[in-house]
Every structure is written in structure tokens, then in C-alpha cells.
DNA sequence: ACTATATACGACAAATATAATCGTATATAA
DNA sequence: TTATATACGATTATATTTGTCGTATATAGT
């Protein structure tokens, strides 16, 4: 429990690699080969980051991805949300339609835990965790 | 991702219920019926809590569970660990045997995120999140 | 002593979520 | 025109989580 997904792991690896190679365009194949990450899943992950302007994409041969300045100031909360949607330790935090709502006696503790985690991730940027 | 398990959810429900009924012994069936939780899984969850003295168990008919004083001072980290083992956003944090260790470029960020979460959970007790 | 009912606990099966793959479309440098 | 890159939806495979089954042990009540 409380695990991050492979998508997030791959995204972290990719942006770190892009930041270390800011002078060149890096293709999905490059990163895939360097770290042993399945190509297609990495491609889709980078597409999500591109549509949020965390990275910039260039099509065609000699194309690839580039880090943007937005990376450093992006919070973990935003980063996770781009890839996986809203962060919540239980689905009922954002969804509704709980069967036991009437008898639920853990709403307060669940909300407190959630708020604490979201507060933590809102105050940590990708730059903060880099070094 | 970053979800808690049903076991943790059920455990939270159970200890809250026990705290609200400290004067009587409450059986698994009582809690199961009150909140619509599968009996066997709830039973095993309470057994784990009992073996860590978070609750106390009494066998035989008229038996059941009782809250202990230890509940309030228990940290979320200990609580989660009793039920699910060590808290880590990636398995490699506690396990070893990673294939890509040589090319891993996210060790620092992963450790920072992990340490932040563990620090958060070590400083939050079950009493803290109750109200 | 017997019976009913509670906890204790390991093994297995079902359901769900995650990870990976496949197929096709589009853009563009050479 | 061709080769190679990103873009993206649909499907399959895998892993994890959740729930069930079966059996043992303890004990209050009769």
C-alpha cells in the first residue's frame, strides 16, 4: 500500500535524464534503452508530461523530448496529478457513491491523513527532491 | 496509487468503534454487521492489532475485543506497519535485488519522498487524527 | 461433560488494479 | 518518398488486493 506506480517511477527517471542532457533532444528509445523501460509505456508517460508542459516534444526523425524550466517549480502534488489524477488514500475522498456513508465513522481521520499528505506534496517541488 | 488498503480502513473503523464502546466487549460479528465488513477479514485484522496490544482480545462466548490505552499514543507509522509492513512508496526502499541499480538515477528523490512521508506518519498519532 | 459461540490462523479463490503490448495515425528531416 | 519520431486508443498479461473456506483452540452457560 501507499506505493507509487511505475508510470511515476518512469516519469521521474525520464525528467532526471532530460535535465542531465538539456543540450540535446532525447528520444523515448534513448531513455528506454538506457534504463530498461518498456518503450510504449514510457512514450505515453512522456506524452502526458508534454501536454502539461513539463517537457517539450519534437516530432519527426531527430525529434525527441527536452526538459522545460517548469520542471523545477512543479510540486509533487501537481506531478502526481498529471500522471495519476488526484492524490487520495481512499477513493471516497474525491468520489462519492459510498455504500456505508451513513455508518461511516472514519471520515475525520481519513480526511486528516489525506490533508496531511496533500499538504506535504504541495510544499515539495521536484527541485527540492533532486539533491 | 498511494492508496491505503481495506485492511487499514477496516482497522480504523474497528478501533474507532471500540473506543466509542469502551465499557463493553465487542465481537467481530458486531462490527461486521454494523459497518458491512466481511467477517473473516475483519477478524484477521483485529488479530493483528491484538498481537500488537492495540486492542485486547477475550475468547469464548461473551468474548470479543476491547480498546487499550495504547491506541491513542500509537503513530500512524506503527499502525500501518502492524497491518501492512514497512511503509515505502517503492519496494526497493526496503528490499534489495533491483535489476537497474547501476543505472538508477532516482535514488535520491525516491528516498527524499519516502523520508518525508515516514516523518509525517511518525509525527501523527491515532489520537491526532481522531478529531 | 457437553454445546454453542467466540478468537486464532493458514491455504485458497475471486476480483480488481496495474503494467505491458498491439495497432494505427500523424509529423517531419533527409 | 522514406525512415523515424511522437500521439493515442484498445487490448492482453501480470500482480496485488480482497474475500472465502476449513480447521483448531478457548471458554461461558447448562
PDB file of C-alpha atoms (C1' of nucleotides) in Angstrom:
ATOM      1  CA  UNK A   1       0.000   0.000   0.000  1.00  0.00           C
ATOM      2  CA  UNK A   2       0.921   3.674  -0.390  1.00  0.00           C
ATOM      3  CA  UNK A   3       3.017   2.749  -3.398  1.00  0.00           C
ATOM      4  CA  UNK A   4       3.725   4.952  -6.391  1.00  0.00           C
ATOM      5  CA  UNK A   5       3.112   3.497  -9.848  1.00  0.00           C
ATOM      6  CA  UNK A   6       5.661   2.509 -12.451  1.00  0.00           C
ATOM      7  CA  UNK A   7       4.424   5.416 -14.556  1.00  0.00           C
ATOM      8  CA  UNK A   8       5.536   7.840 -11.844  1.00  0.00           C
ATOM      9  CA  UNK A   9       8.810   5.989 -11.448  1.00  0.00           C
ATOM     10  CA  UNK A  10       9.448   6.114 -15.190  1.00  0.00           C
ATOM     11  CA  UNK A  11       8.484   9.780 -15.326  1.00  0.00           C
ATOM     12  CA  UNK A  12      10.977  10.611 -12.576  1.00  0.00           C
ATOM     13  CA  UNK A  13      13.722   8.715 -14.348  1.00  0.00           C
ATOM     14  CA  UNK A  14      12.911  10.448 -17.623  1.00  0.00           C
ATOM     15  CA  UNK A  15      12.860  14.006 -16.338  1.00  0.00           C
ATOM     16  CA  UNK A  16      16.082  13.458 -14.436  1.00  0.00           C
ATOM     17  CA  UNK A  17      17.671  12.155 -17.600  1.00  0.00           C
ATOM     18  CA  UNK A  18      16.356  15.085 -19.628  1.00  0.00           C
ATOM     19  CA  UNK A  19      17.669  17.546 -17.055  1.00  0.00           C
ATOM     20  CA  UNK A  20      21.104  15.981 -17.257  1.00  0.00           C
ATOM     21  CA  UNK A  21      21.035  16.261 -21.048  1.00  0.00           C
ATOM     22  CA  UNK A  22      19.476  19.644 -21.623  1.00  0.00           C
ATOM     23  CA  UNK A  23      21.664  20.394 -24.615  1.00  0.00           C
ATOM     24  CA  UNK A  24      20.276  17.608 -26.832  1.00  0.00           C
ATOM     25  CA  UNK A  25      16.934  16.126 -27.842  1.00  0.00           C
ATOM     26  CA  UNK A  26      16.428  12.732 -26.198  1.00  0.00           C
ATOM     27  CA  UNK A  27      14.108  10.176 -27.772  1.00  0.00           C
ATOM     28  CA  UNK A  28      11.929   7.620 -25.996  1.00  0.00           C
ATOM     29  CA  UNK A  29      14.187   4.890 -27.384  1.00  0.00           C
ATOM     30  CA  UNK A  30      17.229   6.501 -25.818  1.00  0.00           C
ATOM     31  CA  UNK A  31      15.708   6.529 -22.328  1.00  0.00           C
ATOM     32  CA  UNK A  32      14.070   3.144 -22.802  1.00  0.00           C
ATOM     33  CA  UNK A  33      17.399   1.566 -23.691  1.00  0.00           C
ATOM     34  CA  UNK A  34      19.384   3.357 -21.000  1.00  0.00           C
ATOM     35  CA  UNK A  35      17.171   2.288 -18.096  1.00  0.00           C
ATOM     36  CA  UNK A  36      15.406  -0.831 -19.406  1.00  0.00           C
ATOM     37  CA  UNK A  37      11.952   0.734 -19.508  1.00  0.00           C
ATOM     38  CA  UNK A  38       9.245  -0.556 -21.899  1.00  0.00           C
ATOM     39  CA  UNK A  39       9.100   1.860 -24.811  1.00  0.00           C
ATOM     40  CA  UNK A  40       5.361   2.295 -25.299  1.00  0.00           C
ATOM     41  CA  UNK A  41       4.554   2.925 -21.657  1.00  0.00           C
ATOM     42  CA  UNK A  42       7.395   5.405 -21.389  1.00  0.00           C
ATOM     43  CA  UNK A  43       6.176   7.108 -24.557  1.00  0.00           C
ATOM     44  CA  UNK A  44       2.702   7.592 -23.166  1.00  0.00           C
ATOM     45  CA  UNK A  45       4.107   8.852 -19.893  1.00  0.00           C
ATOM     46  CA  UNK A  46       6.203  11.471 -21.651  1.00  0.00           C
ATOM     47  CA  UNK A  47       3.179  12.459 -23.733  1.00  0.00           C
ATOM     48  CA  UNK A  48       1.311  13.271 -20.537  1.00  0.00           C
ATOM     49  CA  UNK A  49       4.223  15.325 -19.251  1.00  0.00           C
ATOM     50  CA  UNK A  50       4.402  17.097 -22.612  1.00  0.00           C
ATOM     51  CA  UNK A  51       0.734  18.044 -22.581  1.00  0.00           C
ATOM     52  CA  UNK A  52       1.329  19.677 -19.197  1.00  0.00           C
ATOM     53  CA  UNK A  53       4.429  21.478 -20.474  1.00  0.00           C
ATOM     54  CA  UNK A  54       6.716  19.723 -18.008  1.00  0.00           C
ATOM     55  CA  UNK A  55       8.687  18.625 -21.054  1.00  0.00           C
ATOM     56  CA  UNK A  56       8.557  19.751 -24.663  1.00  0.00           C
ATOM     57  CA  UNK A  57       8.200  17.316 -27.562  1.00  0.00           C
ATOM     58  CA  UNK A  58       9.567  17.482 -31.121  1.00  0.00           C
ATOM     59  CA  UNK A  59       8.228  15.183 -33.839  1.00  0.00           C
ATOM     60  CA  UNK A  60       9.935  13.568 -36.774  1.00  0.00           C
ATOM     61  CA  UNK A  61      13.346  11.975 -37.140  1.00  0.00           C
ATOM     62  CA  UNK A  62      15.924  13.735 -34.954  1.00  0.00           C
ATOM     63  CA  UNK A  63      12.902  14.521 -32.764  1.00  0.00           C
ATOM     64  CA  UNK A  64      12.556  13.748 -29.068  1.00  0.00           C
ATOM     65  CA  UNK A  65      11.986  15.451 -25.752  1.00  0.00           C
ATOM     66  CA  UNK A  66      13.519  18.350 -23.878  1.00  0.00           C
ATOM     67  CA  UNK A  67      13.237  19.475 -20.267  1.00  0.00           C
ATOM     68  CA  UNK A  68      11.479  22.792 -19.648  1.00  0.00           C
ATOM     69  CA  UNK A  69      12.072  25.357 -16.921  1.00  0.00           C
ATOM     70  CA  UNK A  70       8.697  24.410 -15.478  1.00  0.00           C
ATOM     71  CA  UNK A  71      10.084  21.171 -14.050  1.00  0.00           C
ATOM     72  CA  UNK A  72      11.924  22.635 -11.075  1.00  0.00           C
ATOM     73  CA  UNK A  73       8.978  24.605  -9.764  1.00  0.00           C
ATOM     74  CA  UNK A  74       6.451  21.795 -10.193  1.00  0.00           C
ATOM     75  CA  UNK A  75       5.146  20.414  -6.918  1.00  0.00           C
ATOM     76  CA  UNK A  76       4.941  16.697  -6.242  1.00  0.00           C
ATOM     77  CA  UNK A  77       1.195  17.096  -5.954  1.00  0.00           C
ATOM     78  CA  UNK A  78       0.939  18.517  -9.478  1.00  0.00           C
ATOM     79  CA  UNK A  79       3.413  15.982 -10.824  1.00  0.00           C
ATOM     80  CA  UNK A  80       1.478  13.034  -9.399  1.00  0.00           C
ATOM     81  CA  UNK A  81      -1.823  14.528 -10.506  1.00  0.00           C
ATOM     82  CA  UNK A  82      -0.658  14.929 -14.099  1.00  0.00           C
ATOM     83  CA  UNK A  83       0.209  11.249 -14.227  1.00  0.00           C
ATOM     84  CA  UNK A  84      -2.320   9.589 -11.951  1.00  0.00           C
ATOM     85  CA  UNK A  85      -5.089  12.023 -11.159  1.00  0.00           C
ATOM     86  CA  UNK A  86      -5.960  13.435  -7.728  1.00  0.00           C
ATOM     87  CA  UNK A  87      -3.964  12.053  -4.810  1.00  0.00           C
ATOM     88  CA  UNK A  88      -6.118  10.368  -2.179  1.00  0.00           C
ATOM     89  CA  UNK A  89      -5.534   7.465   0.182  1.00  0.00           C
ATOM     90  CA  UNK A  90      -9.140   6.369  -0.370  1.00  0.00           C
ATOM     91  CA  UNK A  91     -11.368   6.852  -3.387  1.00  0.00           C
ATOM     92  CA  UNK A  92     -14.225   8.284  -1.339  1.00  0.00           C
ATOM     93  CA  UNK A  93     -12.109  11.378  -0.706  1.00  0.00           C
ATOM     94  CA  UNK A  94     -12.810  12.622  -4.225  1.00  0.00           C
ATOM     95  CA  UNK A  95     -15.503  10.291  -5.497  1.00  0.00           C
ATOM     96  CA  UNK A  96     -18.877   9.897  -3.959  1.00  0.00           C
ATOM     97  CA  UNK A  97     -21.213   6.938  -4.006  1.00  0.00           C
ATOM     98  CA  UNK A  98     -20.030   5.229  -0.833  1.00  0.00           C
ATOM     99  CA  UNK A  99     -22.380   2.483   0.330  1.00  0.00           C
ATOM    100  CA  UNK A 100     -21.748   2.904   4.035  1.00  0.00           C
ATOM    101  CA  UNK A 101     -21.816   6.685   4.238  1.00  0.00           C
ATOM    102  CA  UNK A 102     -24.486   6.633   6.903  1.00  0.00           C
ATOM    103  CA  UNK A 103     -22.453   4.401   9.202  1.00  0.00           C
ATOM    104  CA  UNK A 104     -19.035   5.839   8.307  1.00  0.00           C
ATOM    105  CA  UNK A 105     -17.051   6.658  11.430  1.00  0.00           C
ATOM    106  CA  UNK A 106     -13.665   7.315   9.854  1.00  0.00           C
ATOM    107  CA  UNK A 107     -14.362  10.346   7.739  1.00  0.00           C
ATOM    108  CA  UNK A 108     -12.462  12.698  10.047  1.00  0.00           C
ATOM    109  CA  UNK A 109      -9.304  10.547  10.326  1.00  0.00           C
ATOM    110  CA  UNK A 110      -9.265   9.789   6.609  1.00  0.00           C
ATOM    111  CA  UNK A 111      -9.578  13.467   5.766  1.00  0.00           C
ATOM    112  CA  UNK A 112      -6.850  14.399   8.237  1.00  0.00           C
ATOM    113  CA  UNK A 113      -4.426  11.885   6.766  1.00  0.00           C
ATOM    114  CA  UNK A 114      -5.268  12.979   3.252  1.00  0.00           C
ATOM    115  CA  UNK A 115      -4.883  16.650   4.016  1.00  0.00           C
ATOM    116  CA  UNK A 116      -1.532  15.996   5.659  1.00  0.00           C
ATOM    117  CA  UNK A 117      -0.217  14.142   2.631  1.00  0.00           C
ATOM    118  CA  UNK A 118      -1.528  16.700   0.173  1.00  0.00           C
ATOM    119  CA  UNK A 119      -0.029  19.476   2.252  1.00  0.00           C
ATOM    120  CA  UNK A 120       3.302  17.656   2.225  1.00  0.00           C
ATOM    121  CA  UNK A 121       3.250  17.157  -1.550  1.00  0.00           C
ATOM    122  CA  UNK A 122       2.114  20.719  -2.198  1.00  0.00           C
ATOM    123  CA  UNK A 123       5.167  22.017  -0.385  1.00  0.00           C
ATOM    124  CA  UNK A 124       7.721  19.792  -2.079  1.00  0.00           C
ATOM    125  CA  UNK A 125       8.885  20.647  -5.597  1.00  0.00           C
ATOM    126  CA  UNK A 126      10.742  18.420  -7.991  1.00  0.00           C
ATOM    127  CA  UNK A 127      13.736  20.679  -7.382  1.00  0.00           C
ATOM    128  CA  UNK A 128      13.515  20.009  -3.634  1.00  0.00           C
ATOM    129  CA  UNK A 129      13.846  16.266  -4.000  1.00  0.00           C
ATOM    130  CA  UNK A 130      16.547  16.413  -6.668  1.00  0.00           C
ATOM    131  CA  UNK A 131      19.521  16.781  -4.341  1.00  0.00           C
TER     132      UNK A 131
ATOM    133  CA  UNK B   1      -1.694   4.964  -6.345  1.00  0.00           C
ATOM    134  CA  UNK B   2      -0.785   5.936  -2.768  1.00  0.00           C
ATOM    135  CA  UNK B   3      -3.922   4.217  -1.567  1.00  0.00           C
ATOM    136  CA  UNK B   4      -4.391   2.586   1.821  1.00  0.00           C
ATOM    137  CA  UNK B   5      -5.730  -0.964   1.892  1.00  0.00           C
ATOM    138  CA  UNK B   6      -9.142  -2.160   3.026  1.00  0.00           C
ATOM    139  CA  UNK B   7      -7.395  -3.809   5.964  1.00  0.00           C
ATOM    140  CA  UNK B   8      -6.253  -0.403   7.207  1.00  0.00           C
ATOM    141  CA  UNK B   9      -9.673   1.059   6.536  1.00  0.00           C
ATOM    142  CA  UNK B  10     -11.360  -1.763   8.468  1.00  0.00           C
ATOM    143  CA  UNK B  11      -8.850  -1.434  11.297  1.00  0.00           C
ATOM    144  CA  UNK B  12      -9.575   2.293  11.620  1.00  0.00           C
ATOM    145  CA  UNK B  13     -13.319   1.654  11.682  1.00  0.00           C
ATOM    146  CA  UNK B  14     -12.871  -1.068  14.287  1.00  0.00           C
ATOM    147  CA  UNK B  15     -10.688   0.869  16.706  1.00  0.00           C
ATOM    148  CA  UNK B  16     -12.966   3.890  16.486  1.00  0.00           C
ATOM    149  CA  UNK B  17     -15.922   1.677  17.257  1.00  0.00           C
ATOM    150  CA  UNK B  18     -14.096   0.067  20.169  1.00  0.00           C
ATOM    151  CA  UNK B  19     -13.155   3.464  21.565  1.00  0.00           C
ATOM    152  CA  UNK B  20     -16.770   4.561  21.448  1.00  0.00           C
ATOM    153  CA  UNK B  21     -17.813   1.407  23.311  1.00  0.00           C
ATOM    154  CA  UNK B  22     -15.091   1.004  25.901  1.00  0.00           C
ATOM    155  CA  UNK B  23     -17.491  -0.256  28.540  1.00  0.00           C
ATOM    156  CA  UNK B  24     -18.426  -3.479  26.708  1.00  0.00           C
ATOM    157  CA  UNK B  25     -16.739  -6.298  24.815  1.00  0.00           C
ATOM    158  CA  UNK B  26     -17.432  -6.003  21.080  1.00  0.00           C
ATOM    159  CA  UNK B  27     -17.280  -9.077  18.859  1.00  0.00           C
ATOM    160  CA  UNK B  28     -16.179  -9.271  15.244  1.00  0.00           C
ATOM    161  CA  UNK B  29     -19.772 -10.033  14.280  1.00  0.00           C
ATOM    162  CA  UNK B  30     -20.965  -6.837  15.939  1.00  0.00           C
ATOM    163  CA  UNK B  31     -18.581  -4.635  13.957  1.00  0.00           C
ATOM    164  CA  UNK B  32     -19.028  -6.671  10.789  1.00  0.00           C
ATOM    165  CA  UNK B  33     -22.790  -6.201  10.928  1.00  0.00           C
ATOM    166  CA  UNK B  34     -22.662  -2.547  11.906  1.00  0.00           C
ATOM    167  CA  UNK B  35     -20.422  -1.451   9.033  1.00  0.00           C
ATOM    168  CA  UNK B  36     -20.918  -4.173   6.403  1.00  0.00           C
ATOM    169  CA  UNK B  37     -17.371  -5.526   6.635  1.00  0.00           C
ATOM    170  CA  UNK B  38     -16.557  -9.159   5.716  1.00  0.00           C
ATOM    171  CA  UNK B  39     -16.248 -11.071   8.953  1.00  0.00           C
ATOM    172  CA  UNK B  40     -13.145 -13.172   8.317  1.00  0.00           C
ATOM    173  CA  UNK B  41     -11.016 -10.347   7.022  1.00  0.00           C
ATOM    174  CA  UNK B  42     -12.037  -8.133   9.911  1.00  0.00           C
ATOM    175  CA  UNK B  43     -11.260 -10.962  12.326  1.00  0.00           C
ATOM    176  CA  UNK B  44      -7.745 -11.343  10.978  1.00  0.00           C
ATOM    177  CA  UNK B  45      -7.217  -7.599  11.086  1.00  0.00           C
ATOM    178  CA  UNK B  46      -8.234  -7.418  14.733  1.00  0.00           C
ATOM    179  CA  UNK B  47      -5.974 -10.375  15.489  1.00  0.00           C
ATOM    180  CA  UNK B  48      -3.026  -8.384  14.170  1.00  0.00           C
ATOM    181  CA  UNK B  49      -3.984  -5.410  16.293  1.00  0.00           C
ATOM    182  CA  UNK B  50      -4.385  -7.709  19.294  1.00  0.00           C
ATOM    183  CA  UNK B  51      -0.924  -9.209  18.886  1.00  0.00           C
ATOM    184  CA  UNK B  52       0.479  -5.678  18.983  1.00  0.00           C
ATOM    185  CA  UNK B  53      -1.601  -4.805  22.050  1.00  0.00           C
ATOM    186  CA  UNK B  54      -3.500  -2.075  20.252  1.00  0.00           C
ATOM    187  CA  UNK B  55      -6.622  -3.955  21.299  1.00  0.00           C
ATOM    188  CA  UNK B  56      -7.125  -6.799  23.775  1.00  0.00           C
ATOM    189  CA  UNK B  57      -8.977  -9.990  22.878  1.00  0.00           C
ATOM    190  CA  UNK B  58     -11.153 -12.265  25.015  1.00  0.00           C
ATOM    191  CA  UNK B  59     -12.072 -15.757  23.817  1.00  0.00           C
ATOM    192  CA  UNK B  60     -15.209 -17.799  24.289  1.00  0.00           C
ATOM    193  CA  UNK B  61     -18.873 -16.862  24.158  1.00  0.00           C
ATOM    194  CA  UNK B  62     -19.423 -13.347  25.523  1.00  0.00           C
ATOM    195  CA  UNK B  63     -15.862 -12.777  24.285  1.00  0.00           C
ATOM    196  CA  UNK B  64     -14.717 -10.063  21.922  1.00  0.00           C
ATOM    197  CA  UNK B  65     -12.340  -7.094  21.730  1.00  0.00           C
ATOM    198  CA  UNK B  66     -11.603  -4.075  23.854  1.00  0.00           C
ATOM    199  CA  UNK B  67      -9.660  -0.895  23.149  1.00  0.00           C
ATOM    200  CA  UNK B  68      -6.429  -0.387  25.079  1.00  0.00           C
ATOM    201  CA  UNK B  69      -4.773   2.811  26.243  1.00  0.00           C
ATOM    202  CA  UNK B  70      -2.024   2.174  23.727  1.00  0.00           C
ATOM    203  CA  UNK B  71      -4.252   3.235  20.832  1.00  0.00           C
ATOM    204  CA  UNK B  72      -4.064   6.989  21.374  1.00  0.00           C
ATOM    205  CA  UNK B  73      -0.280   7.152  21.502  1.00  0.00           C
ATOM    206  CA  UNK B  74       0.278   4.865  18.507  1.00  0.00           C
ATOM    207  CA  UNK B  75       1.730   6.653  15.490  1.00  0.00           C
ATOM    208  CA  UNK B  76       0.327   6.188  12.006  1.00  0.00           C
ATOM    209  CA  UNK B  77       3.654   4.719  11.003  1.00  0.00           C
ATOM    210  CA  UNK B  78       3.398   1.986  13.645  1.00  0.00           C
ATOM    211  CA  UNK B  79      -0.274   1.438  12.897  1.00  0.00           C
ATOM    212  CA  UNK B  80       0.348   0.960   9.171  1.00  0.00           C
ATOM    213  CA  UNK B  81       3.385  -1.185   9.840  1.00  0.00           C
ATOM    214  CA  UNK B  82       1.463  -3.548  12.122  1.00  0.00           C
ATOM    215  CA  UNK B  83      -1.063  -4.150   9.359  1.00  0.00           C
ATOM    216  CA  UNK B  84       0.943  -3.872   6.142  1.00  0.00           C
ATOM    217  CA  UNK B  85       4.624  -3.948   6.953  1.00  0.00           C
ATOM    218  CA  UNK B  86       7.127  -1.146   6.360  1.00  0.00           C
ATOM    219  CA  UNK B  87       5.789   1.934   4.571  1.00  0.00           C
ATOM    220  CA  UNK B  88       7.591   2.692   1.322  1.00  0.00           C
ATOM    221  CA  UNK B  89       6.478   4.228  -1.953  1.00  0.00           C
ATOM    222  CA  UNK B  90       8.715   1.749  -3.801  1.00  0.00           C
ATOM    223  CA  UNK B  91       9.777  -1.737  -2.816  1.00  0.00           C
ATOM    224  CA  UNK B  92      13.448  -1.043  -3.406  1.00  0.00           C
ATOM    225  CA  UNK B  93      13.435   1.256  -0.381  1.00  0.00           C
ATOM    226  CA  UNK B  94      13.477  -1.726   1.976  1.00  0.00           C
ATOM    227  CA  UNK B  95      14.144  -4.666  -0.303  1.00  0.00           C
ATOM    228  CA  UNK B  96      17.181  -5.116  -2.408  1.00  0.00           C
ATOM    229  CA  UNK B  97      17.627  -7.011  -5.630  1.00  0.00           C
ATOM    230  CA  UNK B  98      16.897  -4.169  -8.048  1.00  0.00           C
ATOM    231  CA  UNK B  99      17.866  -5.010 -11.627  1.00  0.00           C
ATOM    232  CA  UNK B 100      18.760  -1.486 -12.676  1.00  0.00           C
ATOM    233  CA  UNK B 101      20.689  -0.402  -9.595  1.00  0.00           C
ATOM    234  CA  UNK B 102      23.692   0.547 -11.686  1.00  0.00           C
ATOM    235  CA  UNK B 103      21.706   2.879 -13.921  1.00  0.00           C
ATOM    236  CA  UNK B 104      19.315   4.134 -11.223  1.00  0.00           C
ATOM    237  CA  UNK B 105      19.111   7.919 -11.259  1.00  0.00           C
ATOM    238  CA  UNK B 106      16.143   8.389  -8.904  1.00  0.00           C
ATOM    239  CA  UNK B 107      17.515   7.041  -5.676  1.00  0.00           C
ATOM    240  CA  UNK B 108      17.839  10.466  -4.086  1.00  0.00           C
ATOM    241  CA  UNK B 109      14.337  11.703  -4.999  1.00  0.00           C
ATOM    242  CA  UNK B 110      12.717   8.423  -4.008  1.00  0.00           C
ATOM    243  CA  UNK B 111      14.480   8.461  -0.652  1.00  0.00           C
ATOM    244  CA  UNK B 112      13.506  12.084  -0.048  1.00  0.00           C
ATOM    245  CA  UNK B 113       9.853  11.398  -0.743  1.00  0.00           C
ATOM    246  CA  UNK B 114       9.930   8.307   1.419  1.00  0.00           C
ATOM    247  CA  UNK B 115      11.641  10.044   4.307  1.00  0.00           C
ATOM    248  CA  UNK B 116       9.125  12.891   4.132  1.00  0.00           C
ATOM    249  CA  UNK B 117       6.181  10.524   4.319  1.00  0.00           C
ATOM    250  CA  UNK B 118       7.687   8.445   7.100  1.00  0.00           C
ATOM    251  CA  UNK B 119       8.483  11.606   9.037  1.00  0.00           C
ATOM    252  CA  UNK B 120       4.889  12.737   8.597  1.00  0.00           C
ATOM    253  CA  UNK B 121       3.456   9.434   9.789  1.00  0.00           C
ATOM    254  CA  UNK B 122       5.878   9.214  12.697  1.00  0.00           C
ATOM    255  CA  UNK B 123       4.624  12.537  13.986  1.00  0.00           C
ATOM    256  CA  UNK B 124       0.916  11.807  13.683  1.00  0.00           C
ATOM    257  CA  UNK B 125      -0.752   9.628  16.319  1.00  0.00           C
ATOM    258  CA  UNK B 126      -4.126   7.954  16.094  1.00  0.00           C
ATOM    259  CA  UNK B 127      -5.264  10.474  18.700  1.00  0.00           C
ATOM    260  CA  UNK B 128      -4.184  13.348  16.432  1.00  0.00           C
ATOM    261  CA  UNK B 129      -6.379  12.292  13.567  1.00  0.00           C
ATOM    262  CA  UNK B 130      -9.389  11.404  15.721  1.00  0.00           C
ATOM    263  CA  UNK B 131     -10.847  14.888  15.996  1.00  0.00           C
TER     264      UNK B 131
ATOM    265  C1'  DA C   1     -19.136 -33.204  30.434  1.00  0.00           C
ATOM    266  C1'  DC C   2     -21.434 -31.123  26.514  1.00  0.00           C
ATOM    267  C1'  DT C   3     -22.731 -27.431  23.494  1.00  0.00           C
ATOM    268  C1'  DA C   4     -22.684 -23.049  21.455  1.00  0.00           C
ATOM    269  C1'  DT C   5     -20.009 -19.178  20.357  1.00  0.00           C
ATOM    270  C1'  DA C   6     -16.038 -16.566  20.401  1.00  0.00           C
ATOM    271  C1'  DT C   7     -10.975 -15.786  18.780  1.00  0.00           C
ATOM    272  C1'  DA C   8      -6.721 -17.760  16.011  1.00  0.00           C
ATOM    273  C1'  DC C   9      -4.646 -18.831  11.761  1.00  0.00           C
ATOM    274  C1'  DG C  10      -3.159 -20.939   7.336  1.00  0.00           C
ATOM    275  C1'  DA C  11      -4.458 -22.021   2.497  1.00  0.00           C
ATOM    276  C1'  DC C  12      -7.003 -20.965  -1.426  1.00  0.00           C
ATOM    277  C1'  DA C  13     -10.059 -18.406  -4.918  1.00  0.00           C
ATOM    278  C1'  DA C  14     -12.116 -14.287  -6.870  1.00  0.00           C
ATOM    279  C1'  DA C  15     -11.908  -9.619  -8.068  1.00  0.00           C
ATOM    280  C1'  DT C  16      -9.508  -5.557  -9.133  1.00  0.00           C
ATOM    281  C1'  DA C  17      -5.825  -2.624 -10.433  1.00  0.00           C
ATOM    282  C1'  DT C  18      -1.517  -2.113 -12.638  1.00  0.00           C
ATOM    283  C1'  DA C  19       1.723  -2.922 -16.281  1.00  0.00           C
ATOM    284  C1'  DA C  20       2.795  -4.004 -20.772  1.00  0.00           C
ATOM    285  C1'  DT C  21       1.714  -4.779 -25.645  1.00  0.00           C
ATOM    286  C1'  DC C  22      -0.520  -4.031 -30.158  1.00  0.00           C
ATOM    287  C1'  DG C  23      -2.203  -1.390 -33.912  1.00  0.00           C
ATOM    288  C1'  DT C  24      -2.769   2.770 -36.375  1.00  0.00           C
ATOM    289  C1'  DA C  25      -2.291   7.769 -37.280  1.00  0.00           C
ATOM    290  C1'  DT C  26       0.451  11.966 -37.860  1.00  0.00           C
ATOM    291  C1'  DA C  27       4.532  14.958 -38.301  1.00  0.00           C
ATOM    292  C1'  DT C  28       8.994  15.943 -40.335  1.00  0.00           C
ATOM    293  C1'  DA C  29      14.093  15.650 -41.563  1.00  0.00           C
ATOM    294  C1'  DA C  30      16.901  13.752 -45.153  1.00  0.00           C
TER     295       DA C  30
ATOM    296  C1'  DT D   1       9.272   9.317 -50.863  1.00  0.00           C
ATOM    297  C1'  DT D   2      11.142   7.030 -46.983  1.00  0.00           C
ATOM    298  C1'  DA D   3      12.588   6.345 -42.397  1.00  0.00           C
ATOM    299  C1'  DT D   4      11.969   7.667 -37.812  1.00  0.00           C
ATOM    300  C1'  DA D   5       9.998  10.204 -34.335  1.00  0.00           C
ATOM    301  C1'  DT D   6       5.724  11.445 -31.322  1.00  0.00           C
ATOM    302  C1'  DA D   7       0.395  10.647 -30.410  1.00  0.00           C
ATOM    303  C1'  DC D   8      -3.137   7.793 -28.713  1.00  0.00           C
ATOM    304  C1'  DG D   9      -6.885   4.314 -28.194  1.00  0.00           C
ATOM    305  C1'  DA D  10      -7.798  -0.729 -27.454  1.00  0.00           C
ATOM    306  C1'  DT D  11      -6.460  -4.977 -25.724  1.00  0.00           C
ATOM    307  C1'  DT D  12      -3.885  -8.536 -23.118  1.00  0.00           C
ATOM    308  C1'  DA D  13      -0.913 -10.080 -19.313  1.00  0.00           C
ATOM    309  C1'  DT D  14       0.530  -9.776 -14.671  1.00  0.00           C
ATOM    310  C1'  DA D  15       0.458  -8.613  -9.862  1.00  0.00           C
ATOM    311  C1'  DT D  16      -1.845  -7.207  -5.945  1.00  0.00           C
ATOM    312  C1'  DT D  17      -5.610  -6.913  -3.163  1.00  0.00           C
ATOM    313  C1'  DT D  18      -9.707  -8.666  -1.331  1.00  0.00           C
ATOM    314  C1'  DG D  19     -12.584 -12.120   0.180  1.00  0.00           C
ATOM    315  C1'  DT D  20     -13.655 -17.119   1.312  1.00  0.00           C
ATOM    316  C1'  DC D  21     -13.025 -21.742   3.267  1.00  0.00           C
ATOM    317  C1'  DG D  22     -11.596 -25.026   6.600  1.00  0.00           C
ATOM    318  C1'  DT D  23      -9.849 -26.261  10.972  1.00  0.00           C
ATOM    319  C1'  DA D  24      -8.085 -25.537  15.732  1.00  0.00           C
ATOM    320  C1'  DT D  25      -8.493 -23.647  20.366  1.00  0.00           C
ATOM    321  C1'  DA D  26     -10.587 -21.302  24.349  1.00  0.00           C
ATOM    322  C1'  DT D  27     -14.471 -20.607  27.491  1.00  0.00           C
ATOM    323  C1'  DA D  28     -19.209 -19.325  29.366  1.00  0.00           C
ATOM    324  C1'  DG D  29     -23.523 -21.498  30.244  1.00  0.00           C
ATOM    325  C1'  DT D  30     -26.356 -25.538  31.007  1.00  0.00           C
TER     326       DT D  30
END
